[in-house]
Protein backbone atom coordinates (compact mmCIF):
# COMPACT_ATOMS: atom_id res chain seq x y z
CA UNK A 1 0.00 0.00 0.00
CA UNK A 2 2.86 2.35 0.81
CA UNK A 3 3.04 5.48 2.87
CA UNK A 4 -0.09 6.89 4.50
CA UNK A 5 -0.10 10.64 5.02
CA UNK A 6 0.03 12.56 8.27
CA UNK A 7 -3.20 13.87 9.76
CA UNK A 8 -3.97 15.83 12.90
CA UNK A 9 -4.57 12.83 15.18
CA UNK A 10 -2.84 10.10 13.20
CA UNK A 11 0.88 9.48 12.66
CA UNK A 12 2.19 8.53 9.22
CA UNK A 13 2.47 4.81 8.57
CA UNK A 14 3.44 2.23 6.01
CA UNK A 15 0.60 -0.23 5.64
CA UNK A 16 0.31 -3.47 3.62
CA UNK A 17 -2.52 -3.49 1.06
CA UNK A 18 -4.29 -6.32 2.92
CA UNK A 19 -4.54 -4.21 6.07
CA UNK A 20 -5.64 -1.11 4.17
CA UNK A 21 -8.56 -3.12 2.74
CA UNK A 22 -9.45 -4.53 6.16
CA UNK A 23 -9.38 -1.03 7.68
CA UNK A 24 -11.79 0.23 5.01
CA UNK A 25 -14.04 -2.83 5.53
CA UNK A 26 -13.67 -4.04 1.93
CA UNK A 27 -14.07 -7.67 2.93
CA UNK A 28 -14.67 -8.98 -0.60
CA UNK A 29 -11.28 -7.61 -1.66
CA UNK A 30 -9.72 -9.07 1.48
CA UNK A 31 -11.11 -12.46 0.50
CA UNK A 32 -9.61 -12.14 -2.98
CA UNK A 33 -6.18 -11.20 -1.65
CA UNK A 34 -6.16 -14.14 0.77
CA UNK A 35 -7.18 -16.48 -2.06
CA UNK A 36 -4.28 -15.10 -4.08
CA UNK A 37 -1.83 -15.92 -1.27
CA UNK A 38 -1.36 -12.52 0.38
CA UNK A 39 1.02 -12.67 3.34
CA UNK A 40 -0.58 -12.38 6.74
CA UNK A 41 2.59 -12.37 8.87
CA UNK A 42 3.15 -8.64 8.39
CA UNK A 43 2.87 -5.47 10.45
CA UNK A 44 1.99 -1.91 9.66
CA UNK A 45 4.89 0.41 10.51
CA UNK A 46 4.34 3.70 12.28
CA UNK A 47 6.49 6.75 11.73
CA UNK A 48 8.26 8.64 14.49
CA UNK A 49 10.08 11.91 14.04
CA UNK A 50 13.77 11.24 13.59
CA UNK A 51 16.03 12.22 16.47
CA UNK A 52 18.27 14.46 14.40
CA UNK A 53 19.34 17.66 16.07
CA UNK A 54 17.18 20.60 15.11
CA UNK A 55 18.89 23.49 13.42
CA UNK A 56 17.95 27.07 14.09
CA UNK A 57 14.76 27.84 12.24
CA UNK A 58 15.01 29.98 9.16
CA UNK A 59 12.60 30.76 6.38
CA UNK A 60 14.13 27.89 4.41
CA UNK A 61 14.01 25.24 7.16
CA UNK A 62 10.45 26.11 8.19
CA UNK A 63 9.15 24.67 4.94
CA UNK A 64 11.28 21.52 5.01
CA UNK A 65 9.46 18.22 5.41
CA UNK A 66 9.69 16.46 8.77
CA UNK A 67 11.80 13.30 8.64
CA UNK A 68 10.23 10.12 10.03
CA UNK A 69 11.71 6.77 10.97
CA UNK A 70 9.39 3.79 10.49
CA UNK A 71 10.61 1.57 13.31
CA UNK A 72 7.47 1.11 15.46
CA UNK A 73 5.53 -2.06 14.64
CA UNK A 74 1.76 -1.56 14.72
CA UNK A 75 -1.06 -4.03 14.18
CA UNK A 76 -1.08 -7.27 12.23
CA UNK A 77 -3.94 -8.18 9.82
CA UNK A 78 -5.51 -10.29 12.58
CA UNK A 79 -5.53 -7.32 14.98
CA UNK A 80 -6.97 -5.13 12.21
CA UNK A 81 -9.76 -7.60 11.42
CA UNK A 82 -10.92 -7.78 15.05
CA UNK A 83 -11.07 -3.99 15.22
CA UNK A 84 -12.82 -3.71 11.83
CA UNK A 85 -15.63 -6.02 12.97
CA UNK A 86 -15.96 -3.99 16.18
CA UNK A 87 -16.07 -0.71 14.24
CA UNK A 88 -18.85 -2.00 11.98
CA UNK A 89 -20.88 -3.22 14.95
CA UNK A 90 -20.41 0.11 16.70
CA UNK A 91 -21.44 2.00 13.57
CA UNK A 92 -24.62 -0.04 13.22
CA UNK A 93 -25.52 0.50 16.85
CA UNK A 94 -25.07 4.25 16.47
CA UNK A 95 -27.12 4.41 13.29
CA UNK A 96 -29.87 2.24 14.74
CA UNK A 97 -29.85 -0.14 11.79
CA UNK A 98 -32.89 -2.38 11.37
CA UNK A 99 -35.39 0.38 12.10
CA UNK A 100 -38.60 1.10 10.20
CA UNK A 101 -36.99 3.60 7.86
CA UNK A 102 -34.32 1.21 6.58
CA UNK A 103 -34.27 0.51 2.87
CA UNK A 104 -34.65 -3.13 1.73
CA UNK A 105 -31.57 -2.80 -0.46
CA UNK A 106 -29.50 -1.75 2.55
CA UNK A 107 -30.61 -4.85 4.44
CA UNK A 108 -29.66 -7.08 1.50
CA UNK A 109 -26.24 -5.42 1.25
CA UNK A 110 -25.71 -5.89 4.97
CA UNK A 111 -26.53 -9.59 4.69
CA UNK A 112 -23.94 -9.94 1.93
CA UNK A 113 -21.35 -8.14 4.04
CA UNK A 114 -22.19 -10.30 7.05
CA UNK A 115 -21.75 -13.43 4.92
CA UNK A 116 -18.35 -12.17 3.79
CA UNK A 117 -17.29 -11.41 7.35
CA UNK A 118 -18.42 -14.86 8.47
CA UNK A 119 -16.24 -16.42 5.79
CA UNK A 120 -13.27 -14.48 7.19
CA UNK A 121 -13.96 -15.20 10.87
CA UNK A 122 -10.86 -16.29 12.79
CA UNK A 123 -11.86 -19.96 12.97
CA UNK A 124 -12.28 -20.10 9.17
CA UNK A 125 -9.63 -18.04 7.40
CA UNK A 126 -7.58 -15.34 9.05
CA UNK A 127 -6.57 -17.01 12.33
CA UNK A 128 -5.73 -20.43 10.81
CA UNK A 129 -3.48 -18.65 8.32
CA UNK A 130 -1.97 -16.61 11.15
CA UNK A 131 -1.32 -19.74 13.21
CA UNK A 132 0.23 -21.44 10.20
CA UNK A 133 2.59 -18.48 9.76
CA UNK A 134 3.35 -18.26 13.50
CA UNK A 135 1.74 -14.85 14.09
CA UNK A 136 -1.62 -15.73 15.72
CA UNK A 137 -0.39 -14.61 19.14
CA UNK A 138 1.49 -11.52 18.03
CA UNK A 139 0.91 -8.53 20.30
CA UNK A 140 0.24 -4.92 19.49
CA UNK A 141 1.63 -2.15 21.67
CA UNK A 142 -0.96 0.16 23.17
CA UNK A 143 0.68 3.26 21.70
CA UNK A 144 0.65 1.65 18.25
CA UNK A 145 -3.11 1.02 18.24
CA UNK A 146 -5.35 4.06 17.85
CA UNK A 147 -8.34 2.14 19.28
CA UNK A 148 -6.51 1.39 22.53
CA UNK A 149 -5.33 4.99 22.81
CA UNK A 150 -8.94 6.20 22.48
CA UNK A 151 -10.04 3.73 25.17
CA UNK A 152 -7.31 4.98 27.50
CA UNK A 153 -8.34 8.58 26.91
CA UNK A 154 -11.99 7.77 27.62
CA UNK A 155 -11.42 5.57 30.67
CA UNK A 156 -8.21 7.06 32.03
CA UNK A 157 -8.85 5.75 35.56
CA UNK A 158 -8.25 2.23 34.21
CA UNK A 159 -5.15 3.23 32.25
CA UNK A 160 -2.83 0.95 34.23
CA UNK A 161 -4.65 -2.29 33.42
CA UNK A 162 -5.05 -1.48 29.74
CA UNK A 163 -1.55 -0.13 29.21
CA UNK A 164 0.38 -2.58 31.39
CA UNK A 165 0.67 -5.27 28.73
CA UNK A 166 0.63 -5.47 24.95
CA UNK A 167 -2.54 -6.93 23.46
CA UNK A 168 -3.11 -10.07 21.41
CA UNK A 169 -6.00 -10.43 18.98
CA UNK A 170 -7.83 -12.43 21.68
CA UNK A 171 -7.34 -9.55 24.13
CA UNK A 172 -8.83 -7.14 21.59
CA UNK A 173 -11.78 -9.45 20.88
CA UNK A 174 -12.67 -9.60 24.59
CA UNK A 175 -12.21 -5.85 25.00
CA UNK A 176 -14.42 -5.21 21.95
CA UNK A 177 -17.17 -7.54 23.20
CA UNK A 178 -16.80 -9.79 20.14
CA UNK A 179 -17.53 -13.21 21.66
CA UNK A 180 -17.79 -15.01 18.30
CA UNK A 181 -14.33 -13.83 17.27
CA UNK A 182 -12.88 -14.73 20.68
CA UNK A 183 -14.42 -18.20 20.39
CA UNK A 184 -12.96 -18.62 16.91
CA UNK A 185 -9.50 -17.63 18.10
CA UNK A 186 -9.68 -20.13 20.96
CA UNK A 187 -10.82 -22.86 18.59
CA UNK A 188 -7.85 -22.26 16.34
CA UNK A 189 -5.52 -22.43 19.34
CA UNK A 190 -7.35 -25.63 20.39
CA UNK A 191 -7.64 -24.15 23.87
CA UNK A 192 -10.17 -25.98 26.05
CA UNK A 193 -9.58 -23.58 28.91
CA UNK A 194 -8.27 -20.09 29.59
CA UNK A 195 -4.53 -20.18 30.24
CA UNK A 196 -3.18 -18.88 33.60
CA UNK A 197 -1.52 -15.97 31.78
CA UNK A 198 -4.89 -15.04 30.22
CA UNK A 199 -6.87 -14.48 33.43
CA UNK A 200 -6.85 -10.76 32.63
CA UNK A 201 -9.40 -11.45 29.86
CA UNK A 202 -12.19 -11.19 32.44
CA UNK A 203 -11.27 -7.59 33.27
CA UNK A 204 -10.94 -6.73 29.60
CA UNK A 205 -14.43 -8.13 29.00
CA UNK A 206 -15.90 -5.92 31.74
CA UNK A 207 -14.08 -2.83 30.47
CA UNK A 208 -15.48 -3.79 27.07
CA UNK A 209 -18.94 -3.72 28.59
CA UNK A 210 -18.44 -0.01 29.19
CA UNK A 211 -17.47 0.43 25.55
CA UNK A 212 -20.32 -1.62 24.09
CA UNK A 213 -23.11 -2.91 26.31
CA UNK A 214 -23.99 -5.16 29.21
CA UNK A 215 -25.15 -7.82 26.73
CA UNK A 216 -21.86 -7.99 24.82
CA UNK A 217 -19.94 -8.15 28.10
CA UNK A 218 -22.16 -11.01 29.27
CA UNK A 219 -21.60 -12.97 26.07
CA UNK A 220 -17.81 -12.78 26.52
CA UNK A 221 -18.04 -13.70 30.22
CA UNK A 222 -20.17 -16.73 29.33
CA UNK A 223 -17.55 -17.82 26.81
CA UNK A 224 -14.77 -17.41 29.39
CA UNK A 225 -16.81 -19.39 31.91
CA UNK A 226 -17.22 -22.19 29.35
CA UNK A 227 -13.43 -22.12 29.00
CA UNK A 228 -13.06 -22.40 32.79
CA UNK A 229 -11.64 -18.96 33.45
CA UNK A 230 -10.91 -18.26 37.11
CA UNK A 231 -12.89 -15.07 37.73
CA UNK A 232 -11.44 -14.72 41.24
CA UNK A 233 -7.88 -14.23 39.98
CA UNK A 234 -8.41 -11.07 37.96
CA UNK A 235 -7.69 -7.72 39.58
CA UNK A 236 -7.19 -4.14 38.47
CA UNK A 237 -3.93 -2.82 39.82
CA UNK A 238 -3.89 0.03 42.31
CA UNK A 239 -7.63 0.56 42.05
CA UNK A 240 -8.33 -2.81 43.73
CA UNK A 241 -11.26 -3.67 41.45
CA UNK A 242 -12.46 -7.19 40.89
CA UNK A 243 -14.52 -7.95 37.75
CA UNK A 244 -17.63 -7.90 39.93
CA UNK A 245 -16.97 -4.57 41.63
CA UNK A 246 -16.17 -2.98 38.27
CA UNK A 247 -19.34 -4.39 36.69
CA UNK A 248 -21.40 -3.01 39.57
CA UNK A 249 -19.76 0.41 39.44
CA UNK A 250 -20.59 0.70 35.74
CA UNK A 251 -24.13 -0.68 36.15
CA UNK A 252 -23.52 -3.79 34.04
CA UNK A 253 -26.40 -5.53 35.76
CA UNK A 254 -26.60 -8.77 33.76
CA UNK A 255 -22.85 -9.23 33.86
CA UNK A 256 -22.76 -8.63 37.61
CA UNK A 257 -25.55 -11.14 38.17
CA UNK A 258 -23.69 -13.71 36.06
CA UNK A 259 -20.47 -13.20 38.04
CA UNK A 260 -22.39 -13.53 41.30
CA UNK A 261 -23.98 -16.75 40.05
CA UNK A 262 -20.44 -18.09 39.60
CA UNK A 263 -19.67 -17.41 43.25
CA UNK A 264 -17.30 -14.53 42.64
CA UNK A 265 -16.49 -12.79 45.91
CA UNK A 266 -16.43 -9.02 46.13
CA UNK A 267 -12.91 -7.64 46.34
CA UNK A 268 -11.49 -11.09 45.64
CA UNK A 269 -8.19 -9.53 44.55
CA UNK A 270 -6.49 -6.91 46.68
CA UNK A 271 -4.76 -3.96 45.08
CA UNK A 272 -1.13 -3.01 45.62
CA UNK A 273 -2.08 -1.19 48.81
CA UNK A 274 -3.70 -4.37 50.19
CA UNK A 275 -7.24 -3.02 50.02
CA UNK A 276 -10.22 -4.38 48.10
CA UNK A 277 -12.91 -2.46 46.30
CA UNK A 278 -16.39 -2.48 47.88
CA UNK A 279 -19.40 -2.69 45.62
CA UNK A 280 -21.03 0.47 44.32
CA UNK A 281 -24.52 -0.81 43.57
CA UNK A 282 -26.38 1.39 41.11
CA UNK A 283 -29.15 -1.18 40.66
CA UNK A 284 -31.30 -2.00 43.67
CA UNK A 285 -32.03 -5.41 42.20
CA UNK A 286 -28.41 -6.37 42.83
CA UNK A 287 -28.50 -5.57 46.54
CA UNK A 288 -30.31 -8.69 47.86
CA UNK A 289 -28.33 -10.87 45.46
CA UNK A 290 -24.92 -9.48 46.35
CA UNK A 291 -25.14 -8.85 50.09
CA UNK A 292 -24.52 -12.48 51.07
CA UNK A 293 -21.33 -12.39 49.02
CA UNK A 294 -20.30 -9.08 50.56
CA UNK A 295 -20.65 -10.12 54.17
CA UNK A 296 -19.81 -13.81 54.14
CA UNK A 297 -23.16 -15.49 53.70
CA UNK A 298 -26.70 -15.54 55.03
CA UNK A 299 -25.66 -16.54 58.56
CA UNK A 300 -23.57 -13.39 58.86
CA UNK A 301 -26.49 -11.29 57.60
CA UNK A 302 -28.77 -12.88 60.21
CA UNK A 303 -26.31 -12.03 62.97
CA UNK A 304 -26.01 -8.45 61.70
CA UNK A 305 -29.79 -8.09 61.62
CA UNK A 306 -30.09 -9.20 65.25
CA UNK A 307 -27.69 -6.54 66.52
GROMACS .gro file of N, CA and C in nm, residues 48-54 67 69:
model
   27
   48UNK      N    1   0.791   0.775   1.339
   48UNK     CA    2   0.826   0.864   1.449
   48UNK      C    3   0.925   0.967   1.397
   49UNK      N    4   0.914   1.088   1.448
   49UNK     CA    5   1.008   1.191   1.404
   49UNK      C    6   1.150   1.149   1.436
   50UNK      N    7   1.238   1.164   1.340
   50UNK     CA    8   1.377   1.124   1.359
   50UNK      C    9   1.441   1.210   1.466
   51UNK      N   10   1.541   1.154   1.533
   51UNK     CA   11   1.603   1.222   1.647
   51UNK      C   12   1.716   1.315   1.609
   52UNK      N   13   1.719   1.357   1.484
   52UNK     CA   14   1.827   1.446   1.440
   52UNK      C   15   1.817   1.580   1.512
   53UNK      N   16   1.931   1.637   1.540
   53UNK     CA   17   1.934   1.766   1.607
   53UNK      C   18   1.870   1.873   1.519
   54UNK      N   19   1.788   1.955   1.585
   54UNK     CA   20   1.718   2.060   1.511
   54UNK      C   21   1.810   2.180   1.491
   67UNK      N   22   1.126   1.463   0.894
   67UNK     CA   23   1.180   1.330   0.864
   67UNK      C   24   1.126   1.229   0.965
   69UNK      N   25   1.114   0.811   1.098
   69UNK     CA   26   1.171   0.677   1.097
   69UNK      C   27   1.059   0.577   1.123
   0.00000   0.00000   0.00000
